[in-house]
Tab-separated table of C-alpha atoms in Angstrom:
chain	number	residue	atom	x	y	z
A	1	MET	CA	-0.229	0.003	-0.181
A	2	ALA	CA	1.172	3.265	-0.146
A	3	ASP	CA	3.761	2.431	-2.844
A	4	ASN	CA	3.100	5.788	-4.884
A	5	PRO	CA	3.142	8.047	-1.542
A	6	GLY	CA	2.411	11.509	-3.427
A	7	PRO	CA	0.577	11.063	-6.309
A	8	PHE	CA	0.290	15.002	-6.039
A	9	ALA	CA	1.415	17.736	-9.039
A	10	PRO	CA	3.605	20.276	-8.240
A	11	ARG	CA	1.738	24.104	-6.818
A	12	GLY	CA	1.163	26.099	-9.973
A	13	SER	CA	0.046	29.558	-10.397
A	14	PRO	CA	-3.283	30.510	-8.694
A	15	ALA	CA	-5.282	29.883	-12.316
A	16	GLU	CA	-3.762	26.358	-12.291
A	17	VAL	CA	-5.089	25.325	-8.993
A	18	GLU	CA	-7.991	26.668	-8.895
A	19	GLU	CA	-9.279	25.891	-12.536
A	20	GLY	CA	-7.147	23.216	-13.320
A	21	ARG	CA	-7.003	19.614	-13.152
A	22	ARG	CA	-4.655	18.695	-11.363
A	23	LEU	CA	-4.001	18.095	-7.874
A	24	ALA	CA	-1.533	19.952	-6.445
A	25	PRO	CA	-2.348	20.175	-2.286
A	26	LYS	CA	-1.088	23.029	-0.567
A	27	PHE	CA	0.240	21.596	2.588
A	28	ASP	CA	0.462	23.856	5.696
A	29	ALA	CA	3.125	24.219	7.309
A	30	ASP	CA	2.765	21.021	9.449
A	31	GLY	CA	2.168	19.056	6.835
A	32	LEU	CA	-1.459	19.350	6.742
A	33	VAL	CA	-4.893	20.059	4.749
A	34	ALA	CA	-8.514	20.062	6.314
A	35	CYS	CA	-10.382	17.123	5.863
A	36	VAL	CA	-14.135	17.511	6.307
A	37	ALA	CA	-15.943	13.645	6.655
A	38	THR	CA	-19.696	14.147	6.113
A	39	ASP	CA	-22.661	11.153	6.084
A	40	ALA	CA	-23.265	10.098	2.130
A	41	GLN	CA	-26.733	10.156	3.300
A	42	SER	CA	-28.282	12.233	5.927
A	43	GLY	CA	-25.236	15.298	4.293
A	44	ASP	CA	-24.565	15.833	8.362
A	45	VAL	CA	-21.244	16.615	9.138
A	46	LEU	CA	-19.310	13.965	11.276
A	47	MET	CA	-16.187	14.763	11.807
A	48	VAL	CA	-12.910	17.397	11.385
A	49	ALA	CA	-9.558	16.208	10.781
A	50	HIS	CA	-6.672	16.269	9.133
A	51	MET	CA	-4.405	14.245	6.214
A	52	ASN	CA	-0.879	14.774	5.695
A	53	ALA	CA	0.569	13.489	2.723
A	54	GLU	CA	0.819	10.166	2.866
A	55	ALA	CA	-3.178	10.221	4.821
A	56	LEU	CA	-4.222	11.252	1.296
A	57	ALA	CA	-2.702	9.085	-0.821
A	58	ARG	CA	-3.502	6.508	1.033
A	59	THR	CA	-7.109	7.647	1.183
A	60	ILE	CA	-7.343	7.862	-2.558
A	61	GLU	CA	-5.533	4.625	-3.161
A	62	THR	CA	-7.784	2.778	-0.711
A	63	GLY	CA	-11.019	4.289	-0.728
A	64	GLU	CA	-11.113	4.309	3.099
A	65	ALA	CA	-9.981	7.445	5.288
A	66	TRP	CA	-6.921	7.621	6.210
A	67	TYR	CA	-6.244	10.792	8.672
A	68	PHE	CA	-3.115	12.566	10.358
A	69	SER	CA	-3.516	12.254	14.336
A	70	ARG	CA	-1.974	16.103	15.687
A	71	SER	CA	-2.107	14.814	19.331
A	72	ARG	CA	-0.646	11.383	18.366
A	73	ARG	CA	1.695	12.959	16.047
A	74	ALA	CA	0.527	9.717	13.961
A	75	LEU	CA	-0.565	8.145	11.007
A	76	TRP	CA	-4.192	6.602	11.567
A	77	ARG	CA	-6.610	4.900	9.424
A	78	LYS	CA	-9.912	5.949	10.166
A	79	GLY	CA	-11.895	2.664	12.703
A	80	GLU	CA	-8.253	0.885	12.949
A	81	THR	CA	-9.299	0.451	16.900
A	82	SER	CA	-12.845	0.622	17.073
A	83	GLY	CA	-13.589	-0.831	13.479
A	84	HIS	CA	-15.559	1.888	12.584
A	85	VAL	CA	-14.173	2.494	9.051
A	86	GLN	CA	-15.429	4.682	6.418
A	87	ARG	CA	-15.672	4.180	3.546
A	88	VAL	CA	-15.385	7.316	0.824
A	89	LYS	CA	-18.064	7.661	-1.806
A	90	GLU	CA	-16.646	10.927	-3.131
A	91	MET	CA	-13.756	13.343	-2.154
A	92	ARG	CA	-13.891	16.653	-3.387
A	93	ILE	CA	-10.822	19.318	-3.117
A	94	ASP	CA	-11.252	23.043	-2.264
A	95	CYS	CA	-10.417	25.770	-4.995
A	96	ASP	CA	-7.283	26.578	-3.690
A	97	GLN	CA	-6.601	23.109	-2.344
A	98	ASP	CA	-6.019	23.144	1.046
A	99	ALA	CA	-9.040	21.180	2.100
A	100	VAL	CA	-10.683	17.720	1.584
A	101	TRP	CA	-14.129	17.047	1.689
A	102	ILE	CA	-14.977	13.359	1.634
A	103	LYS	CA	-18.465	11.864	1.883
A	104	VAL	CA	-18.383	8.887	3.639
A	105	GLU	CA	-20.687	5.632	4.508
A	106	GLN	CA	-19.612	5.231	8.489
A	107	ALA	CA	-19.593	1.883	9.753
A	108	GLY	CA	-20.200	1.108	13.229
A	109	GLY	CA	-23.068	3.803	13.522
A	110	GLY	CA	-20.523	6.507	14.909
A	111	ALA	CA	-17.924	8.545	14.208
A	112	CYS	CA	-16.829	10.345	17.403
A	113	HIS	CA	-14.763	8.547	19.629
A	114	THR	CA	-17.467	9.621	22.268
A	115	GLY	CA	-19.938	7.229	21.139
A	116	ARG	CA	-21.700	9.596	18.651
A	117	ARG	CA	-23.043	9.133	15.610
A	118	SER	CA	-21.439	12.825	14.744
A	119	CYS	CA	-18.391	14.587	16.580
A	120	PHE	CA	-20.646	18.079	16.421
A	121	TYR	CA	-23.326	17.314	18.762
A	122	ARG	CA	-23.488	20.510	21.011
A	123	ALA	CA	-24.767	23.669	19.306
A	124	VAL	CA	-23.313	26.689	20.269
A	125	PRO	CA	-26.425	29.403	20.914
A	126	LEU	CA	-25.744	33.017	18.793
A	127	GLY	CA	-26.261	36.222	19.565
A	128	VAL	CA	-24.560	36.184	22.785
A	129	ARG	CA	-22.562	38.920	23.667
A	130	LYS	CA	-21.888	39.426	27.002
A	131	GLY	CA	-20.392	36.537	29.541
A	132	ALA	CA	-19.850	32.758	28.891
A	133	VAL	CA	-21.567	30.441	26.109
A	134	THR	CA	-24.194	27.705	27.414
A	135	LEU	CA	-23.661	24.590	24.609
A	136	GLU	CA	-26.550	22.571	23.846
A	137	PHE	CA	-26.858	19.035	23.735
A	138	ARG	CA	-28.185	17.892	20.322
A	139	ASP	CA	-28.558	15.457	18.554
A	140	ALA	CA	-26.340	13.596	21.105
A	141	GLU	CA	-27.564	10.551	21.729
A	142	LYS	CA	-25.071	7.434	21.959
A	143	ALA	CA	-24.706	5.640	18.447
A	144	PHE	CA	-22.450	2.702	20.647
A	145	ASP	CA	-21.025	2.418	23.596
A	146	PRO	CA	-17.388	3.561	23.602
A	147	LYS	CA	-16.435	1.763	26.631
A	148	ALA	CA	-16.945	-1.311	25.198
A	149	VAL	CA	-15.145	-0.261	21.606
A	150	TYR	CA	-12.054	1.315	22.688
A	151	GLY	CA	-11.822	-0.317	26.602
A	152	ASP	CA	-10.160	2.299	28.276
A	153	PRO	CA	-12.534	5.644	27.617
A	154	ASP	CA	-9.472	7.746	28.070
A	155	LYS	CA	-7.662	6.179	25.087
A	156	PRO	CA	-8.120	8.572	21.346
A	157	ARG	CA	-9.661	7.398	18.865
B	1	MET	CA	-18.979	45.127	18.767
B	2	ALA	CA	-16.711	42.211	20.070
B	3	ASP	CA	-16.096	44.314	23.494
B	4	ASN	CA	-16.129	41.013	24.783
B	5	PRO	CA	-13.697	39.144	22.649
B	6	GLY	CA	-13.534	35.850	24.120
B	7	PRO	CA	-16.465	34.481	25.991
B	8	PHE	CA	-14.390	31.352	26.027
B	9	ALA	CA	-14.210	29.196	29.656
B	10	PRO	CA	-10.545	27.457	30.148
B	11	ARG	CA	-9.422	23.905	29.243
B	12	GLY	CA	-11.147	21.752	31.862
B	13	SER	CA	-10.543	18.055	31.535
B	14	PRO	CA	-11.355	15.918	28.469
B	15	ALA	CA	-14.609	14.935	29.966
B	16	GLU	CA	-15.182	18.307	30.497
B	17	VAL	CA	-14.413	19.392	27.045
B	18	GLU	CA	-16.377	16.712	26.063
B	19	GLU	CA	-19.776	16.142	27.723
B	20	GLY	CA	-19.577	19.779	29.455
B	21	ARG	CA	-21.376	22.543	28.908
B	22	ARG	CA	-18.831	25.371	28.491
B	23	LEU	CA	-17.105	26.630	25.349
B	24	ALA	CA	-13.559	25.902	25.239
B	25	PRO	CA	-12.443	26.388	22.391
B	26	LYS	CA	-8.926	24.874	21.586
B	27	PHE	CA	-7.430	27.186	19.243
B	28	ASP	CA	-3.907	25.718	17.887
B	29	ALA	CA	-0.710	26.798	17.629
B	30	ASP	CA	-1.385	29.749	15.373
B	31	GLY	CA	-4.527	30.750	17.729
B	32	LEU	CA	-6.862	29.210	15.124
B	33	VAL	CA	-9.377	26.671	14.949
B	34	ALA	CA	-11.385	25.096	11.467
B	35	CYS	CA	-14.259	25.810	10.555
B	36	VAL	CA	-17.015	24.356	8.433
B	37	ALA	CA	-19.345	26.065	6.471
B	38	THR	CA	-22.644	24.203	5.005
B	39	ASP	CA	-25.858	25.543	3.203
B	40	ALA	CA	-28.197	25.538	5.299
B	41	GLN	CA	-30.641	24.010	2.829
B	42	SER	CA	-28.908	21.541	0.367
B	43	GLY	CA	-26.241	20.207	3.441
B	44	ASP	CA	-23.098	20.409	0.917
B	45	VAL	CA	-19.522	22.195	1.982
B	46	LEU	CA	-19.449	25.701	0.881
B	47	MET	CA	-15.948	26.005	2.089
B	48	VAL	CA	-13.400	25.772	4.978
B	49	ALA	CA	-11.389	28.334	6.732
B	50	HIS	CA	-10.278	29.000	10.070
B	51	MET	CA	-11.317	31.295	13.017
B	52	ASN	CA	-9.062	32.779	15.554
B	53	ALA	CA	-10.756	33.765	18.859
B	54	GLU	CA	-12.242	37.024	17.748
B	55	ALA	CA	-13.667	35.863	14.888
B	56	LEU	CA	-15.294	32.908	16.250
B	57	ALA	CA	-16.765	35.666	18.989
B	58	ARG	CA	-17.878	37.958	16.480
B	59	THR	CA	-19.572	35.237	14.666
B	60	ILE	CA	-21.488	34.192	18.075
B	61	GLU	CA	-22.282	37.886	18.672
B	62	THR	CA	-23.272	39.074	15.475
B	63	GLY	CA	-25.124	35.540	13.949
B	64	GLU	CA	-22.404	36.245	10.444
B	65	ALA	CA	-19.711	34.673	9.949
B	66	TRP	CA	-16.370	35.895	10.548
B	67	TYR	CA	-13.040	34.257	9.495
B	68	PHE	CA	-9.275	34.780	10.317
B	69	SER	CA	-7.473	34.888	6.111
B	70	ARG	CA	-4.489	32.620	6.967
B	71	SER	CA	-2.659	33.809	3.813
B	72	ARG	CA	-3.710	37.526	4.933
B	73	ARG	CA	-2.950	37.313	8.423
B	74	ALA	CA	-6.189	39.443	8.628
B	75	LEU	CA	-9.517	39.129	10.734
B	76	TRP	CA	-12.267	38.679	7.500
B	77	ARG	CA	-16.075	39.182	7.536
B	78	LYS	CA	-16.950	36.710	5.307
B	79	GLY	CA	-18.824	38.876	2.436
B	80	GLU	CA	-17.205	42.682	3.496
B	81	THR	CA	-15.702	42.571	-0.488
B	82	SER	CA	-18.107	40.849	-2.335
B	83	GLY	CA	-21.660	41.481	0.153
B	84	HIS	CA	-22.163	37.791	-0.186
B	85	VAL	CA	-22.270	37.493	3.468
B	86	GLN	CA	-23.120	34.338	5.113
B	87	ARG	CA	-25.881	34.363	7.984
B	88	VAL	CA	-25.243	31.341	10.533
B	89	LYS	CA	-28.374	29.266	10.952
B	90	GLU	CA	-26.926	27.217	13.452
B	91	MET	CA	-23.285	26.523	15.144
B	92	ARG	CA	-22.033	23.335	16.353
B	93	ILE	CA	-18.782	22.491	17.882
B	94	ASP	CA	-17.136	19.162	17.845
B	95	CYS	CA	-15.804	17.054	20.903
B	96	ASP	CA	-12.069	18.162	21.613
B	97	GLN	CA	-13.604	22.007	20.055
B	98	ASP	CA	-11.241	22.709	17.992
B	99	ALA	CA	-13.858	22.618	15.076
B	100	VAL	CA	-16.840	24.659	14.644
B	101	TRP	CA	-19.518	23.730	11.954
B	102	ILE	CA	-22.025	26.340	10.938
B	103	LYS	CA	-24.731	26.370	8.732
B	104	VAL	CA	-25.259	29.240	6.628
B	105	GLU	CA	-27.359	30.878	4.532
B	106	GLN	CA	-25.215	32.356	1.565
B	107	ALA	CA	-25.990	35.695	0.309
B	108	GLY	CA	-25.131	36.191	-3.410
B	109	GLY	CA	-25.351	33.506	-4.973
B	110	GLY	CA	-21.621	31.627	-3.844
B	111	ALA	CA	-19.449	31.261	-1.283
B	112	CYS	CA	-16.368	31.028	-3.196
B	113	HIS	CA	-14.310	33.248	-4.878
B	114	THR	CA	-14.275	31.492	-8.235
B	115	GLY	CA	-17.597	32.532	-8.709
B	116	ARG	CA	-18.867	29.032	-7.377
B	117	ARG	CA	-21.674	28.293	-5.348
B	118	SER	CA	-19.153	26.272	-2.810
B	119	CYS	CA	-15.441	25.936	-3.377
B	120	PHE	CA	-15.499	22.003	-3.785
B	121	TYR	CA	-16.433	21.997	-7.108
B	122	ARG	CA	-13.771	19.604	-8.177
B	123	ALA	CA	-13.779	15.844	-7.737
B	124	VAL	CA	-10.771	13.511	-6.705
B	125	PRO	CA	-11.324	9.973	-8.210
B	126	LEU	CA	-10.226	6.646	-6.047
B	127	GLY	CA	-8.803	4.148	-6.602
B	128	VAL	CA	-5.946	5.602	-8.101
B	129	ARG	CA	-2.632	3.538	-7.330
B	130	LYS	CA	0.096	5.412	-9.678
B	131	GLY	CA	0.679	8.219	-11.414
B	132	ALA	CA	-1.157	11.986	-11.622
B	133	VAL	CA	-4.401	12.509	-10.459
B	134	THR	CA	-6.753	13.932	-12.702
B	135	LEU	CA	-9.699	15.876	-10.712
B	136	GLU	CA	-13.052	15.930	-12.216
B	137	PHE	CA	-15.780	19.040	-12.517
B	138	ARG	CA	-18.725	18.949	-10.786
B	139	ASP	CA	-21.041	21.388	-9.744
B	140	ALA	CA	-18.720	23.683	-10.825
B	141	GLU	CA	-21.322	25.736	-13.045
B	142	LYS	CA	-20.645	29.770	-11.841
B	143	ALA	CA	-23.612	31.239	-9.502
B	144	PHE	CA	-21.939	34.724	-9.617
B	145	ASP	CA	-19.379	36.467	-12.096
B	146	PRO	CA	-15.972	36.869	-9.649
B	147	LYS	CA	-14.780	40.140	-12.305
B	148	ALA	CA	-17.929	41.899	-11.588
B	149	VAL	CA	-17.520	41.449	-7.930
B	150	TYR	CA	-14.420	41.096	-7.040
B	151	GLY	CA	-12.985	43.479	-10.014
B	152	ASP	CA	-9.085	42.324	-9.543
B	153	PRO	CA	-9.240	38.419	-10.351
B	154	ASP	CA	-6.506	37.764	-8.390
B	155	LYS	CA	-7.655	39.103	-5.535
B	156	PRO	CA	-8.207	37.116	-2.508
B	157	ARG	CA	-11.857	36.633	-1.447
């Protein structure tokens, strides 16, 4: 796998990057692009994570989501611990090629290590001018038991 | 505006951050969180950008999207040049509070400075093991004329 870790073109002019057909990602100073994973059926955002060049190449090659964990500084196949792999139905890249959008079929009921379907299970109220913001749980029911899946609840996903 | 630029709680334990009701964002080394904006009607991802503490506070306060431009190193009210503001219908924050999802009503037909509705107007083919990837334009019709909106086509959004 990933014999060819970088199927990427060099960065060209803005017009080439934005209007061309060559994949020329702009990795940031840490070598990462942002990746949004949405549920291919519902369209809901499941998670936001990052990919380095190898994670992006492996995702393209295998059709399963690979990420780079910033906290663990390690390549990370989504579902390697939980079995909750993400089968990528479609991948898009944005205008300046520094962000990726994948539409996925999420195995195991949920993407979030807390057991929810989505990592975005709390709403931030708007129009708050002063003082602390109180989050509101929304779509926060557990889709699986994280202790059963991960064992140690403090273990990163 | 933004008399209170930081309505944020200090970071607590992982359990407090993940299961609590206090907004305690984890800004990265550059002081940023990632933000995904989706179309409140269609659910499509319109763009991915970043917010610093002030952009996040202003978005919460005003209900309109503010970002921080990494290329320009500047606070950026979405639509300040184009008029294509984003009215935020709902804001979510993720489990570890380092990413934000906003569902927006996009003014002016499109979010992308190239004139498209979404910045994600090219698909990346999957299953490519060797050689260069050729992008496929998808949902790439222009929603507005960027030259008429921005003047100089090389001007950042």
